Short mmCIF file of C-alpha atoms in Angstrom, two decimals:
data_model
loop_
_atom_site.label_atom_id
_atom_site.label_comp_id
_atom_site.label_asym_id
_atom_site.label_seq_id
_atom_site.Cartn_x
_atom_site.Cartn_y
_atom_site.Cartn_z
CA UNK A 4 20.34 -17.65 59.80
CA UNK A 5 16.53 -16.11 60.18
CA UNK A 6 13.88 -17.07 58.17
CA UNK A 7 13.47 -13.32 56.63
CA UNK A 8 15.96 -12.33 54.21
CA UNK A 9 18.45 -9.71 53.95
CA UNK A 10 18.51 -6.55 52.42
CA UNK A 11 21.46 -7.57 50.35
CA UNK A 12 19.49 -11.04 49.24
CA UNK A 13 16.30 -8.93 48.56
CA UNK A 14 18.00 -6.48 46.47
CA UNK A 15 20.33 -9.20 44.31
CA UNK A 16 16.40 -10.94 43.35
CA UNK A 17 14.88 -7.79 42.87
CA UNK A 18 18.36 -7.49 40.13
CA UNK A 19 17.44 -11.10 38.97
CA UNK A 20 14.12 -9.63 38.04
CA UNK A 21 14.28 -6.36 36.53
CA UNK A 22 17.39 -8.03 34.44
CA UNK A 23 14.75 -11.13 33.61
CA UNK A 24 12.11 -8.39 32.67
CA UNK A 25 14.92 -6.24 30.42
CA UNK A 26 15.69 -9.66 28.35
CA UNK A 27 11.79 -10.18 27.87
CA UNK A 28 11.43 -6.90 26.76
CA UNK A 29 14.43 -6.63 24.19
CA UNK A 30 13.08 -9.91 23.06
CA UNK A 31 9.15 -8.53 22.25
CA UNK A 32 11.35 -5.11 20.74
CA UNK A 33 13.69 -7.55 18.88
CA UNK A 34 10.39 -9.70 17.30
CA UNK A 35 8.55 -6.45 16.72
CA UNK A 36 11.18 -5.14 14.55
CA UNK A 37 11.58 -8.44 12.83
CA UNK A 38 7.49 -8.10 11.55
CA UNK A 39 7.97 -4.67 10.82
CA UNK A 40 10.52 -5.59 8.44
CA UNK A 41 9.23 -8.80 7.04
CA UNK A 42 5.98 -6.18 6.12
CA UNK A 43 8.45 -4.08 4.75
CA UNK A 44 9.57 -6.29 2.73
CA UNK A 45 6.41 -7.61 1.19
CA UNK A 46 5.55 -4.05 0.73
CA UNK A 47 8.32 -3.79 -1.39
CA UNK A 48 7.76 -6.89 -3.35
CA UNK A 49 4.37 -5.73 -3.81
CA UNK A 50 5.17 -2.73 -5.88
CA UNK A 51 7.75 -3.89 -7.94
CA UNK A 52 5.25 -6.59 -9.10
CA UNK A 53 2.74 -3.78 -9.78
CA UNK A 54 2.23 -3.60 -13.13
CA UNK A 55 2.45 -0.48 -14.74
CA UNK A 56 -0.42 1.89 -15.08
CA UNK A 57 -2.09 1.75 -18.76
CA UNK A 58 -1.40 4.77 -20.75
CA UNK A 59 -5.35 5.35 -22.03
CA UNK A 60 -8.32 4.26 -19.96
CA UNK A 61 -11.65 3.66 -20.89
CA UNK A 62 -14.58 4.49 -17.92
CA UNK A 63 -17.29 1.78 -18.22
CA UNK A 64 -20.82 2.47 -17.75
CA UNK A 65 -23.38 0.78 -15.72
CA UNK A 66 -24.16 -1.35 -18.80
CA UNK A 67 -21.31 -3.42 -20.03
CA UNK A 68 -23.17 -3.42 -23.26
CA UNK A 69 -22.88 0.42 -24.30
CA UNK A 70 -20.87 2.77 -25.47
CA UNK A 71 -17.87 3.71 -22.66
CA UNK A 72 -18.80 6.82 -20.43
CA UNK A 73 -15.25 8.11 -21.37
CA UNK A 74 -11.79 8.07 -22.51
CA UNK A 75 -9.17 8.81 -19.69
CA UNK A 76 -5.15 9.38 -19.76
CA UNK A 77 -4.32 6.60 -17.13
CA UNK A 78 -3.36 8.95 -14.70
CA UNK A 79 -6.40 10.85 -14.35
CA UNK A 80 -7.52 11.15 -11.02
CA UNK A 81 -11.44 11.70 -12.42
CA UNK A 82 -11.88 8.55 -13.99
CA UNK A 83 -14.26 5.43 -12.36
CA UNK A 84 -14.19 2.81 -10.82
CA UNK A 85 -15.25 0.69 -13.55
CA UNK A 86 -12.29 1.03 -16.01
CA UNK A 87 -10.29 -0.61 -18.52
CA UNK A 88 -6.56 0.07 -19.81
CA UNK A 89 -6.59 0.05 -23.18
CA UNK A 90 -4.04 0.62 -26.12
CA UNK A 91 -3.37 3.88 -27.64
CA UNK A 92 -5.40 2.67 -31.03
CA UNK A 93 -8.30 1.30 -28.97
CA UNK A 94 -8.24 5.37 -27.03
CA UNK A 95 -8.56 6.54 -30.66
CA UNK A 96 -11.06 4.51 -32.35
CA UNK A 97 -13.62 5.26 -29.14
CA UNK A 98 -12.72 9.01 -29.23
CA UNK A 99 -13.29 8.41 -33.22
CA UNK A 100 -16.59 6.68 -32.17
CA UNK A 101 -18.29 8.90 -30.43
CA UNK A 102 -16.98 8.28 -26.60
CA UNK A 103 -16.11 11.70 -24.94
CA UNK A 104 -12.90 12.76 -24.18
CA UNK A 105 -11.93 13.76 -20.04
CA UNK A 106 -12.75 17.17 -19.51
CA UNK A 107 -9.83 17.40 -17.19
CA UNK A 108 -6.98 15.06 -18.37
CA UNK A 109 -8.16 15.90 -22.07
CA UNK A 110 -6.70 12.89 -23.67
CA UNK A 111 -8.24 13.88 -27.00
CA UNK A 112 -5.42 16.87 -26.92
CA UNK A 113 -3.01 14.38 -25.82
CA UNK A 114 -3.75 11.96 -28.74
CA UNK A 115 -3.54 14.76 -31.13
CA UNK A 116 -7.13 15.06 -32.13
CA UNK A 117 -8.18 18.81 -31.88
CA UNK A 118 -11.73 19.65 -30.66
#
């Protein structure tokens, strides 16, 4: 037999190798699936240990001493950063105090105070 090998011999390892590269490859798909559904997962986890959004939101100021800048619903899409969920009764007394009411969620309306 001659030192250089066949056609038949070169194309059963090139089979050897493409099959060897197919199992790598199903094995990087097969792991990449896996994270994707571990992240899934924690995704999931994540929101259902969200707590739920408050109902009445006070915007803080600069100051953490004054008055608050506002009085949001707790949806509103306008109100700050610097926030606080508050109780329905603590909405009312600030309204009652002085704080102003949302000009765009108006949760003065929503409280049943009339302007």
């Amino acid at each position: 037999m001659s030192d250089n090998p066949s056609r038949l011999e070169l194309l059963r390892f090139a089979r050897r190798v493409v099959v060897q590269q197919a199992q790598t490859s199903l094995a990087q798909l097969d792991q990449w699936i896996a994270e994707e559904e571990r992240r899934q997962a924690e995704r999931e986890r994540g929101a259902q240990a969200r707590p739920p959004a408050p109902e009445w939101v006070l915007e803080q100021g600069l100051n953490k001493d004054a008055l608050p800048v506002a009085v949001h619903a707790g949806v509103c899409h306008m109100a700050g950063k610097r926030q606080e969920g508050v109780a329905r009764e603590v909405a009312l007394r600030a309204l009652a105090e002085g704080v102003p009411a949302c000009s765009h969620c108006r949760p003065d309306t929503q409280l049943g105070i009339l302007d």
